Structure formats: C-alpha cells, structure tokens
Coordinates of C-alpha atoms and ligand atoms in Angstrom, one line a residue:
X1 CA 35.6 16.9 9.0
X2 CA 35.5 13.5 11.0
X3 CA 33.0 11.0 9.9
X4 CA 30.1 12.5 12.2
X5 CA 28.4 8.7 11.7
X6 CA 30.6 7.0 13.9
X7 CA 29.8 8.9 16.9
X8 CA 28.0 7.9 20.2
X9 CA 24.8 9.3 20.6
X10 CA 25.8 11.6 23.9
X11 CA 29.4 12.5 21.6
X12 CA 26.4 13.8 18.8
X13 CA 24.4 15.6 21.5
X14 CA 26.9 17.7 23.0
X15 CA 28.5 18.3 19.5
X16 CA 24.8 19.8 18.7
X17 CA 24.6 21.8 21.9
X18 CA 28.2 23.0 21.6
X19 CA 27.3 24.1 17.5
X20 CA 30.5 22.0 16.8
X21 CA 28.1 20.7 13.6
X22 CA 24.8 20.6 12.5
X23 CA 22.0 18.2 13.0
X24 CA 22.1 18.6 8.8
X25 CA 25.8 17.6 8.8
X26 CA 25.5 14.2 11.1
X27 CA 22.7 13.0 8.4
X28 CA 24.5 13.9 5.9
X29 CA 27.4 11.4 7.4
X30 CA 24.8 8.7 7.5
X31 CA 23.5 9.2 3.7
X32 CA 27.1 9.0 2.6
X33 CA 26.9 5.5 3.8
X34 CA 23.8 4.5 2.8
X35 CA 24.7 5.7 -0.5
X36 CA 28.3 4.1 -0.7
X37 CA 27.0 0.7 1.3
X38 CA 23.3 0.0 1.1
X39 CA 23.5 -1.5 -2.5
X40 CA 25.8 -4.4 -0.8
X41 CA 24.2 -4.3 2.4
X42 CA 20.4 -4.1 1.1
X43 CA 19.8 -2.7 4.9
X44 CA 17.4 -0.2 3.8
X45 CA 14.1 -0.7 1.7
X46 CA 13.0 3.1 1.8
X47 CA 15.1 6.2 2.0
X48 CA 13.3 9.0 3.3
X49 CA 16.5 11.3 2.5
X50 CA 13.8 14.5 1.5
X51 CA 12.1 13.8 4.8
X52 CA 15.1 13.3 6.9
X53 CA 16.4 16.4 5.6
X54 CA 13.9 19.3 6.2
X55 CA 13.8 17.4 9.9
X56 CA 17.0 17.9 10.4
X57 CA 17.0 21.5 8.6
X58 CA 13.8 22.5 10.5
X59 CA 16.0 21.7 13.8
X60 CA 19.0 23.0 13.0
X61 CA 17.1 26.3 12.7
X62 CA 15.4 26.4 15.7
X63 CA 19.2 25.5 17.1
X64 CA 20.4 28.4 15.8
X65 CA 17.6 30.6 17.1
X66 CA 17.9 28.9 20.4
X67 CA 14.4 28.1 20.4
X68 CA 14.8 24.5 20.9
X69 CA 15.5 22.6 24.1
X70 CA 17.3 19.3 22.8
X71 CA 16.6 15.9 24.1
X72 CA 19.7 14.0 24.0
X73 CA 17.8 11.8 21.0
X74 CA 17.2 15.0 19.3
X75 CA 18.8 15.4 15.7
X76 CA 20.3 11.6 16.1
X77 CA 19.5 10.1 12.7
X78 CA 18.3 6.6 13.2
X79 CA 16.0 3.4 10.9
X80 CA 12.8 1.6 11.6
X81 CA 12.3 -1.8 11.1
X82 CA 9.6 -2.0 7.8
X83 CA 7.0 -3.1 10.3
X84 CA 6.1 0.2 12.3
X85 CA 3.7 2.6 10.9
X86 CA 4.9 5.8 9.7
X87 CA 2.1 8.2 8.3
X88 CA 2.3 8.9 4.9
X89 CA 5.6 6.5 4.9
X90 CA 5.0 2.8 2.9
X91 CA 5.6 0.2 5.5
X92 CA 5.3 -3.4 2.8
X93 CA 6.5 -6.1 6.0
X94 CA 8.9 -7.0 3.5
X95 CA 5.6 -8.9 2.0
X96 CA 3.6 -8.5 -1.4
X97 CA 0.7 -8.3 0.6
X98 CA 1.5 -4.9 1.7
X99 CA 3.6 -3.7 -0.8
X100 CA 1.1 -0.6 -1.5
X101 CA 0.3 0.2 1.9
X102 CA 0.8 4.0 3.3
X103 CA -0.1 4.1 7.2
X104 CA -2.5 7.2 8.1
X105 CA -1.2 7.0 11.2
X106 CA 2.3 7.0 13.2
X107 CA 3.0 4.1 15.7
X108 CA 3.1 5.1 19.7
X109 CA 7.0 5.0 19.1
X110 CA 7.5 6.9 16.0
X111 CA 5.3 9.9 18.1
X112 CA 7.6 9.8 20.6
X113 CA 10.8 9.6 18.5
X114 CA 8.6 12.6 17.0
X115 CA 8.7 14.8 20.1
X116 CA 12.2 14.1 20.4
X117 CA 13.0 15.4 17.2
X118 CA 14.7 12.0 15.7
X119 CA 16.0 12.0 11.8
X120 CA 14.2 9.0 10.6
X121 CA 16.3 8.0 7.7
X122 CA 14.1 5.4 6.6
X123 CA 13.2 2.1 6.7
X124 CA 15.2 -1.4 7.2
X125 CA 14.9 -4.8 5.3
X126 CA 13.3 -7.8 6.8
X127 CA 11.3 -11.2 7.0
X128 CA 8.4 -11.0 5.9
X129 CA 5.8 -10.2 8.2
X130 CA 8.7 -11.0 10.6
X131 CA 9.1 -14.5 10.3
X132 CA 12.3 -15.8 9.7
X133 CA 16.3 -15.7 11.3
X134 CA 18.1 -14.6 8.3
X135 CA 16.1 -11.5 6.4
X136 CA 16.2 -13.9 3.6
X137 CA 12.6 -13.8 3.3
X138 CA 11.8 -10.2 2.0
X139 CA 10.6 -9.4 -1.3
X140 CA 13.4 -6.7 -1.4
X141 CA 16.0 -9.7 -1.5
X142 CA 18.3 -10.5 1.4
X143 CA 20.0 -8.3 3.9
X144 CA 23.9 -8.6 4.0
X145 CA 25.8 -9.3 6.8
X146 CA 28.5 -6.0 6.8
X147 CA 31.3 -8.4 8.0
X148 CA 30.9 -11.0 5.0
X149 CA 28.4 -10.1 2.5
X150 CA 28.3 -13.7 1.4
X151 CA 26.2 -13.9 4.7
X152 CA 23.3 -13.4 6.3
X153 CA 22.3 -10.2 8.5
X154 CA 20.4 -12.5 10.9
X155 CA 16.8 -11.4 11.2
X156 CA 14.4 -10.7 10.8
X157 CA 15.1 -7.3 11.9
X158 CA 18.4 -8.2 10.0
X159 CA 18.6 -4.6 8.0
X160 CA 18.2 -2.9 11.5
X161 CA 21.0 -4.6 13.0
X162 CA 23.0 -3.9 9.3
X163 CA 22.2 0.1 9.6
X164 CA 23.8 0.2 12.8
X165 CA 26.7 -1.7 12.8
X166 CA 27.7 0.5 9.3
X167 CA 27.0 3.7 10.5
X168 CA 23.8 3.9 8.1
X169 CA 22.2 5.6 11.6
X170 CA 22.8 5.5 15.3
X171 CA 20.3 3.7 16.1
X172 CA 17.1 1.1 15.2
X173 CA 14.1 0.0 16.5
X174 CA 12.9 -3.3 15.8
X175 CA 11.0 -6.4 16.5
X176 CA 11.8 -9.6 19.0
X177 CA 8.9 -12.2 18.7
X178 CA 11.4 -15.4 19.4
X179 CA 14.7 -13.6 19.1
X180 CA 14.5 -11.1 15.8
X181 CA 16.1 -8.3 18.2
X182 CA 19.1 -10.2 19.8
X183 CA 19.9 -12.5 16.9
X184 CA 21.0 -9.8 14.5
X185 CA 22.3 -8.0 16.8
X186 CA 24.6 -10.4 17.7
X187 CA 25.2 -12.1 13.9
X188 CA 26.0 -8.5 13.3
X189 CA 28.3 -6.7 16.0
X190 CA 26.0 -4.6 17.6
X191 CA 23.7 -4.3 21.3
X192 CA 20.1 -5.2 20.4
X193 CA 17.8 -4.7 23.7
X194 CA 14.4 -7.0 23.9
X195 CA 12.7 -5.6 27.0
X196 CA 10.2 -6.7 29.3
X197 CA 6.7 -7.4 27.9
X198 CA 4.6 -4.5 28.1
X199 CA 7.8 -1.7 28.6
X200 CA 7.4 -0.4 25.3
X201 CA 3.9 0.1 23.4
X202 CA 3.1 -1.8 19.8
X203 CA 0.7 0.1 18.8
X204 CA 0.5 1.0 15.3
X205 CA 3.5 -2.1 14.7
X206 CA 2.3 -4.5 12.5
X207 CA 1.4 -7.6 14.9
X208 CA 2.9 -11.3 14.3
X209 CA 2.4 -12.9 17.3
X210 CA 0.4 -10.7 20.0
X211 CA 2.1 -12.5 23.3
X212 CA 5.0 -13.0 22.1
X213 CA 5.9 -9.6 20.4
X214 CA 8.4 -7.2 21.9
X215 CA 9.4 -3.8 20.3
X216 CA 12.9 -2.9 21.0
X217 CA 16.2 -1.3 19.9
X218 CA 19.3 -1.5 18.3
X219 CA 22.3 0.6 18.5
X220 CA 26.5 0.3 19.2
X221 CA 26.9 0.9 23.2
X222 CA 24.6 -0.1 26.0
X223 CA 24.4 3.7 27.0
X224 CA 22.8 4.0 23.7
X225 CA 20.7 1.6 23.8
X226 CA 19.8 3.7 27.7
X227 CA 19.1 6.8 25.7
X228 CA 16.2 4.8 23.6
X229 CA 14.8 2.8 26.0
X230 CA 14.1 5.5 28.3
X231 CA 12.8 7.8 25.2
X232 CA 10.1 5.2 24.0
X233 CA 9.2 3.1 27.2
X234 CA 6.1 3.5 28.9
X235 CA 2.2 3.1 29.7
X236 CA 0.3 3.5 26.4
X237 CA -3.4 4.0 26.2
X238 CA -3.9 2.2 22.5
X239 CA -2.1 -0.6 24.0
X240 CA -3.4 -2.5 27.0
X241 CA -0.8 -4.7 27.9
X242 CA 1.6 -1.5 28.5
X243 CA 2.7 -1.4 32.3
X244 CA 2.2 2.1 33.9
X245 CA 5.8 1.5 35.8
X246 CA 7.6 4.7 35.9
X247 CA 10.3 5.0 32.9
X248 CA 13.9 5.1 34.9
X249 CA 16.7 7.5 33.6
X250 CA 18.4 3.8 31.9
X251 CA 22.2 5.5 30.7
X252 CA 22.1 6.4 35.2
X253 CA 22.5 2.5 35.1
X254 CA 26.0 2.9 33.1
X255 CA 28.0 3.5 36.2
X256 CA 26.2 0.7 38.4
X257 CA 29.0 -1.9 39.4
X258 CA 28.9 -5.3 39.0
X259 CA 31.1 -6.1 42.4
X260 CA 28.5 -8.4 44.2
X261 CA 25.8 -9.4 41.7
X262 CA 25.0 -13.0 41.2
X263 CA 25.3 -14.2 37.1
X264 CA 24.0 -17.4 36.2
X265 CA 25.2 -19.5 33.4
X266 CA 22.3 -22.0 32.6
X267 CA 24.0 -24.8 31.4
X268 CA 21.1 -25.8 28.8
X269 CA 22.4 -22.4 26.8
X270 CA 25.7 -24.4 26.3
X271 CA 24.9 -27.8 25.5
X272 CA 26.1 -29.9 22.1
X273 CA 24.0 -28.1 19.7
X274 CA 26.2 -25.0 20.5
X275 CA 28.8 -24.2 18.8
X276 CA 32.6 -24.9 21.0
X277 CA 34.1 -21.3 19.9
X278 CA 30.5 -19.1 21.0
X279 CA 30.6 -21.1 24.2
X280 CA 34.3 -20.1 24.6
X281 CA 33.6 -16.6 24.0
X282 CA 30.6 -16.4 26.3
X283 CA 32.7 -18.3 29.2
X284 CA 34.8 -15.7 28.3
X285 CA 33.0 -12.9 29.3
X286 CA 31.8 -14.3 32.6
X287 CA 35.5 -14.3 33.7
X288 CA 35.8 -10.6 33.0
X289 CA 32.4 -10.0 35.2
X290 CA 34.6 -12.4 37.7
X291 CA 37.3 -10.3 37.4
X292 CA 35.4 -7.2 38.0
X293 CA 33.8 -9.1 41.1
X294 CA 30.4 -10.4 40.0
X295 CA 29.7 -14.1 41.6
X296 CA 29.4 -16.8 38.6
X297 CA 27.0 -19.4 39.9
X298 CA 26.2 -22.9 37.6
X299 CA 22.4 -22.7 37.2
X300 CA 19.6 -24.5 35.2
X301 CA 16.4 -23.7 33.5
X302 CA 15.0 -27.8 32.8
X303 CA 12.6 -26.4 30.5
X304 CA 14.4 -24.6 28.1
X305 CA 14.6 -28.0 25.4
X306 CA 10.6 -27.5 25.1
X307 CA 10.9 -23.8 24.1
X308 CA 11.2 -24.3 20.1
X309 CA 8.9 -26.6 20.4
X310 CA 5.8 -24.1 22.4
X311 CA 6.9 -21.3 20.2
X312 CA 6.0 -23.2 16.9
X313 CA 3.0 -24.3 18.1
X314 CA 1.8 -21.3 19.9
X315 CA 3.6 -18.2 17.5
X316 CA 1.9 -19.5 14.5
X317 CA -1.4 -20.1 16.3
X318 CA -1.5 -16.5 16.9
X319 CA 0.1 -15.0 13.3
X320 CA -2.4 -17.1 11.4
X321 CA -5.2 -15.3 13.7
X322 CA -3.8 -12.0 13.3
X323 CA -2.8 -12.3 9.5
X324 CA -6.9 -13.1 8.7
X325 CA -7.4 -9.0 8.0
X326 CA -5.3 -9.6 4.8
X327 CA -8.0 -10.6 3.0
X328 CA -7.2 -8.5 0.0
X329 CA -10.7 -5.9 1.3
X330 CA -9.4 -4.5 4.7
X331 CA -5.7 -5.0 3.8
X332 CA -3.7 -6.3 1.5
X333 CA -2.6 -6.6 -1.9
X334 CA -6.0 -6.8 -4.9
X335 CA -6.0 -10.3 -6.9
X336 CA -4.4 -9.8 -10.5
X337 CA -7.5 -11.8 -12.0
X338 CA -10.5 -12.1 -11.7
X339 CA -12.9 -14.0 -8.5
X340 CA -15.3 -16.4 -9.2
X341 CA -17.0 -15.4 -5.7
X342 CA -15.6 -14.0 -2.7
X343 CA -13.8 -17.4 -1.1
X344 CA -12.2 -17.3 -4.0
X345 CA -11.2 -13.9 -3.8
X346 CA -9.8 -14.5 -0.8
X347 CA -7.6 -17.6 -1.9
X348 CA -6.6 -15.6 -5.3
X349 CA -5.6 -12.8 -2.9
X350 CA -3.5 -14.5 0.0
X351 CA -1.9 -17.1 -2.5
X352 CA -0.4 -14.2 -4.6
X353 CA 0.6 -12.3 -1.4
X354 CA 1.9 -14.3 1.1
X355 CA 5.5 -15.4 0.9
X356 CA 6.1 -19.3 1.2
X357 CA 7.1 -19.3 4.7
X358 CA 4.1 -17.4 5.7
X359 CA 1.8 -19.9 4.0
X360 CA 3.5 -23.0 6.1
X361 CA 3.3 -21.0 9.4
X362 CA -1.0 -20.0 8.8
X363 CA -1.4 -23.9 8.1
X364 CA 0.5 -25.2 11.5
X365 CA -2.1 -22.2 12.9
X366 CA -5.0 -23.3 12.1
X367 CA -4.3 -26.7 12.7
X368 CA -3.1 -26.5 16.2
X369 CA -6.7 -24.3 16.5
X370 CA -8.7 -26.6 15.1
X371 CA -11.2 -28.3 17.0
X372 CA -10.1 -31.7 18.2
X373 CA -6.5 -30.5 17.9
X374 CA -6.5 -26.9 20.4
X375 CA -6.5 -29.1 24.1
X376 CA -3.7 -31.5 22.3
X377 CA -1.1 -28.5 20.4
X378 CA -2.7 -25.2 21.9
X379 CA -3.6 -26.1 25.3
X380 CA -0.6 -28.5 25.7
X381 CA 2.3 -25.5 24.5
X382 CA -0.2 -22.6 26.9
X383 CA 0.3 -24.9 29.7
X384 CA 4.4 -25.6 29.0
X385 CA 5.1 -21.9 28.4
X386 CA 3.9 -21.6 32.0
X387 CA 6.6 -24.4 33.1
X388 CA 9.3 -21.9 30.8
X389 CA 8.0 -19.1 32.9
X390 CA 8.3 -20.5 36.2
X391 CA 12.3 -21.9 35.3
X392 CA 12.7 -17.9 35.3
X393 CA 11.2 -17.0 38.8
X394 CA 12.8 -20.6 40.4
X395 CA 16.5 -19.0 38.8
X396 CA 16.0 -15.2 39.9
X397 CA 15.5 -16.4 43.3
X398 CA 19.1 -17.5 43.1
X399 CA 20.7 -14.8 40.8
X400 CA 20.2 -11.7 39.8
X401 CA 20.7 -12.2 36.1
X402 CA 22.0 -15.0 33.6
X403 CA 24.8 -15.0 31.1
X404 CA 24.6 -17.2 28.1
X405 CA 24.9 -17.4 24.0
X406 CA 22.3 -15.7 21.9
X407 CA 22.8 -17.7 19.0
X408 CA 24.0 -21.3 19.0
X409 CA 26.5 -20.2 15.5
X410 CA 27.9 -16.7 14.0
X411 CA 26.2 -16.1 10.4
X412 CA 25.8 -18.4 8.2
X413 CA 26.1 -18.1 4.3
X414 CA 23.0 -16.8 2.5
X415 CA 21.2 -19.4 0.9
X416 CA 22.5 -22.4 3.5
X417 CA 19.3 -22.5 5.4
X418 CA 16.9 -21.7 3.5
X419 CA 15.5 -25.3 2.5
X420 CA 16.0 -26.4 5.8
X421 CA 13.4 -24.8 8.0
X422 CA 13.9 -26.7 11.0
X423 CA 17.7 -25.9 10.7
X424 CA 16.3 -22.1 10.5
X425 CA 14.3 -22.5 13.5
X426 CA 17.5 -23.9 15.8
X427 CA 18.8 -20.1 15.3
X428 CA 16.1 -19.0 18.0
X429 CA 16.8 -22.1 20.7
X430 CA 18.4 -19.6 23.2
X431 CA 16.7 -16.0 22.5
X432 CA 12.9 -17.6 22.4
X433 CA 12.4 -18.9 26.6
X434 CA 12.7 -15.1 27.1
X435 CA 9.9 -14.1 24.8
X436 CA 8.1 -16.8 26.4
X437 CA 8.6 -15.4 29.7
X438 CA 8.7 -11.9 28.9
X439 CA 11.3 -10.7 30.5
X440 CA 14.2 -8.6 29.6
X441 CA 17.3 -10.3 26.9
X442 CA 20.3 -8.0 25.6
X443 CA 22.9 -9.4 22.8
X444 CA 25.9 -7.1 23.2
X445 CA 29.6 -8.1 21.4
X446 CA 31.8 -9.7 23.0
X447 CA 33.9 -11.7 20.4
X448 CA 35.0 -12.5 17.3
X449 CA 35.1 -16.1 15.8
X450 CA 38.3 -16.9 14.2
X451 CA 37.2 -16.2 11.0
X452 CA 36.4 -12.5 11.9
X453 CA 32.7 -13.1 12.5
X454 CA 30.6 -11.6 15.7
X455 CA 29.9 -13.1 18.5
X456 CA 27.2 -12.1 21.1
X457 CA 26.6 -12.8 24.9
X458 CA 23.0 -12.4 25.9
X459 CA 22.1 -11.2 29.4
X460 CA 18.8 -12.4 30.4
X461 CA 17.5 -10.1 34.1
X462 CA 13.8 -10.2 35.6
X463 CA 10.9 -8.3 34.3
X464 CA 11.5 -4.7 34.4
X465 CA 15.6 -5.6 35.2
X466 CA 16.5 -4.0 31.6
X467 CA 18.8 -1.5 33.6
X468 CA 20.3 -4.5 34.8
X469 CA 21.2 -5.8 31.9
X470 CA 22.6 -2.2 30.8
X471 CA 25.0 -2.6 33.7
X472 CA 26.2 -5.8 33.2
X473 CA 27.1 -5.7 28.9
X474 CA 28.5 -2.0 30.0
X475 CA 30.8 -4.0 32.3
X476 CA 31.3 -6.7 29.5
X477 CA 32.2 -3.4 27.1
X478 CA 35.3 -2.1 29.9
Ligands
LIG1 N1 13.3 -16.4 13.9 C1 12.0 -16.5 14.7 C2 10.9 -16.9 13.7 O1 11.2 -17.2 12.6 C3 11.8 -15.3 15.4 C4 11.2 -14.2 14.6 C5 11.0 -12.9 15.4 O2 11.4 -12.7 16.6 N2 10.2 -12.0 14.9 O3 9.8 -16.8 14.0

C-alpha cells in the first residue's frame, strides 16, 4: 500500500469516503514514522498510540455501518503542541513545573477537533512554557530539525512544525506569542498559520503572554491549513477576547486569484540583519505573484526596529503575571525538601521548577512592573505597540497584504544560540510586529538555501484577512 502519511488532508478524506482505506490504516502510516523518526527528531513527548487507536477504530466502525457523516478533518491523524489541555492527557509545557500535571478538562480546540472526530496522536516537544526560538529549552531535550538533525526545529512549537514536515501527522496546532507558529514553520518546510487575535479561542491553552498569544496551525498546503482554520475558529464563551465574526469556508479561498491585488514588501523586513540568500528567495516569490499579476508596491512600516524591543518588555511583564499560580499549591511541581515557612516554600518550589530562561524572563517582569519603573518600561512599550499597530492600518490603506521574510536565517545548529540570548531573540525581529498588532502572518515554503535548508515567505493581511493570506501562499505554491 502507498505511504497513506504523505497525503493531503482532502486526498485522506475522499480515500475515507470512497473506503479506499481505513481511518485505522492512515494512523497506522503516521506511527510507522513516529516510530522509525521520533527518536532523531524528538518531535513528540507523548504518544497517545492506545488512544489514537480505538479513535480511529471507533470511527472506522461507524464508517462501515454508515452511521457517520465525516467532516473533511474526520479520521485525519494530527499533534498538539504540549501546551493545550487534553483531559486525562499530561500536558508538562516542556517544564518541571508541570511535569505531573493531567488536565480535567479539554481545551475549546481539542472539543472541537473532538466533534470532528480527529486522531490525536499525541503531543509535540517545545520551549518551556513557550519561551524560546529553538525548542532547545524543554526538559525532554531538543527538537530536531528533519532536514539536518545537527539543527534546530525552530520553536518553540518546534516539534509541531517537526511532526508535520515528517509525516508524524497531517497536521498541528500550536502557539504564536512573538513568532513560535511561523518560525518553525518556516526553519522546517512547512505552512504555519498565526491568525487574527481573537479568531481562535485559548481557552484551556496554557497562557504565556495573554495579549500577545495566538493559537494556530500547522500543516503542508495552505488548503490544509483552510480545513483547520475553519474547524477550530470562532466566538468562544470561556474566552472573552473571541470575536463572534462568522467562520468563512477558508479552502473556498484556494481558487481566489491574485490578478489585481496590491503586495507590499516593507523594506524594514529586508534590511542588513537579514540574511542576502532569504531576501533573494523572498524577492523571489514576489516576482512569481508579479507574474501571476499581483501589483508589487515598495512600502514601509518605521516602527518595526522598536518591536523586539516592546515585546521584551511587555511579553515578560505579562508571563511573570501569569506564571504566579505555579506556586507549587495551585499548580506546579512539590519542593523535594522541606520549607522553613511558606515564602520559602514558594522559592524552594519555583527555583526547582522553572527552567533558566523562565527565571530571566519573571525578573525583566516584575521589574518593568515595579513601581517607579511601570510609566518608564510598561507604559513606554503599551504606548509604542500602539505606534506598531497603527504602521499596519497606515500600510493596508495602500495594499492589501505584505510579503516579507519570517526569519532573518534558515536553522541554525543546536547548541549555537543558546548562550547568547539576545542572538536568540533576533530570530523573532520579523514574526513579532504581527503579534503586536494582531493581525493575521502565514510562513509557507518557498525556497531552499544552498545548503538544502528551508526557507519561508511570510504573508502578513489585515485582521480577519487569513483567507487572504490562504490565497496568496496558494499562489506562491503554483
Ligand atoms: N521566540 C519568542 C520568545 O522567545 C516567541 C515565542 C512564542 O511565540 N511563543 O518569546
């Protein structure tokens, strides 16, 4: 039989509906992967293979009896970033802290994946707590980059972006903070979708930095990536910020032309600190939207140099605020010895459970919060965001959407950055004014560096344009 992991998602639906093969027979496609690649890859840090299977058996029955009416996500095995609840499923961050933690409850997505009768085959390796660009900073050891294993997966959904571009499932959800969606994505060959703010619910996802978090998806064509979004997008009661804008049919997008838009290449995404071969390849790419007769229009965004700069003052502001609950009572990981008195039981419990990088990102928090320091460092980056925002509406007056790099280099070797952190943070210069904004980025492949690495073009459309940006890498993709 073919390798059934390879397929598109539609090529899996119809072969379900047509009884070509079993729901059973597609996972057990994926497993064979995970089995022959995950030791390398270290994409996954829980295999739910006994779960995975009496879904897909329990579908494949009601298949059978023709009892089931299949959605085209239904019986598509796919991952989950280790930072969306899953009842009865461990879901650690990729930190000590939670390394015993077993949700009671399912995430808003994972119901909906639920009622669409998705395989989930388990969960994917990342930063801890989501803080990082390299999935180098999980207790479960670093993800691998499938194209160089001396490299890193990008991150920190990095073992997301790894399960999909090696046919370990179809598709991934994961997190985009400052760029933990399109970065991977792009380090690793595959389309990683951040959408607008508010499009798709977080509740029951583990929060890092409340304004800045996006949930989002991974998978190996833009009319994937369709099928998803319009599967888990929507107004959510549990979480406020959801907009109650109607969920489009995305994959109708697909066959949108475009003859006649306006793509704007920002010229701060292609300045010195980018590397000459990804600005080649993303130049690249705007010819062939030339070609198929989109109008390519110089523009500029002044504000963009300040973004690293709000996001490390802001983003850590909030995860130090919203990492107080691990405390070691609520949640989080029991001291090994014993308190004096209950500070100290908190200071015995976060030292032994927070990684290094966490510790460094809750003391730039509650410094920039501290009194005499929030109207300097909080204030300042609150009021500066706004500026980022506004570059966004001034541009989309004059363009429909923007073309640009996602990240400034192709994967770097594991290890490189990690002493550096400021080196680190440079990864997210072009994915973060989006997440400051909110609105809608996709990474999709365009190009390969000339040592065989990835390379991604991120298309950046206003809030609620993600169908947009489906058009435009589907075009990229002809
Ligand atoms: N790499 C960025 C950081 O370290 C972004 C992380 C993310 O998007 N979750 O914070």
């Amino acid at each position: 039989m073919e390798n059934l992991s390879k397929l598109s998602i539609r090529a899996v639906h119809e072969g379900l509906l047509k009884k070509d093969f079993t729901s059973s027979e597609v996972l057990e496609s994926c497993l064979k992967e995970v089995k022959s690649q995950n030791k390398d890859l270290n994409a996954f840090v829980l295999i739910d293979e006994e779960g995975a299977k009496m879904a897909a058996n329990s579908l494949d029955a009601k298949i059978m009896n023709n009892e089931s009416s299949l959605s085209v996500l239904s019986g598509v095995p796919m991952s989950l970033k280790d930072i969306f609840c899953v009842k009865g499923m461990r879901t650690t961050c990729a930190s000590k802290m939670l390394e015993n933690f077993i949700p009671p409850y399912d995430a808003t997505v994972v119901e909906k994946l639920r009622d669409n009768d998705s395989i989930i085959v388990g969960k994917t390796n990342m930063d801890e707590f989501a803080c990082g660009a390299s999935t180098e900073h999980s207790i479960f050891g670093p993800a691998r980059n499938p194209y160089d294993t001396q490299r890193v997966a990008g991150g920190s959904s990095g073992g997301s972006a790894v399960s999909v571009a090696s046919n370990m499932s179809f598709y991934s959800l994961g997190t985009d903070t400052g760029g933990s969606i399109r970065q991977p994505a792009s380090l690793c060959g595959v389309y990683g979708l951040k959408p607008t703010y508010g499009r798709i619910s977080r509740s029951g996802v583990v929060s890092m930095a409340s304004s800045w978090d996006h949930v989002g998806a991974f998978a190996r064509s833009a009319e994937d990536i369709g099928f998803v979004l319009s599967a888990i997008a929507g107004k959510d009661r549990r979480d406020s910020t959801t907009s109650d804008k109607d969920v489009p049919d995305y994959s109708k997008f697909l066959d949108d032309s475009v003859k006649g838009l306006k793509i704007g290449i920002p010229k701060e995404y292609f300045d010195e600190g980018v590397e000459e071969e990804t600005r080649a390849v993303v130049m690249e790419s705007a010819k062939k939207l030339e070609k198929q007769g989109a109008e390519i229009i110089d523009v500029s965004l002044p504000y963009t140099k300040y973004a690293i700069a709000v996001y490390y003052i802001s983003m850590p502001a909030e995860l130090s605020s919203n990492l107080e609950r691990f405390d070691g009572i609520r949640y989080g990981i029991k001291p090994s010895e014993k308190a004096e008195d209950i500070v100290d039981y908190y200071y015995k419990a976060r030292s032994e459970g927070f990684g290094s990088e966490i510790k460094r990102r809750i003391l730039i928090g509650t410094y920039v919060l501290s009194s005499g320091y929030f109207d300097a460092y909080y204030k300042k980056a609150q009021k500066v965001r706004t500026l980022i925002l506004e570059d966004f509406n001034n541009v989309f007056t004059k363009v429909d959407a923007l073309l640009a790099p996602v990240s400034p280099f192709p994967a770097f070797k594991v290890g490189d950055l990690l002493d550096n952190p400021l080196a680190m943070y440079m990864a997210d210069a072009l994915t973060i004014p989006a997440n400051a904004a909110g609105v809608p980025a996709l990474s999709c492949p365009v190009g390969k560096s000339k040592t065989g690495l990835p390379i991604g073009a991120q298309i950046i459309a206003p809030q609620f344009g993600e169908g947009l940006c489906l058009t435009v890498a589907n075009a990229l993709s002809a």
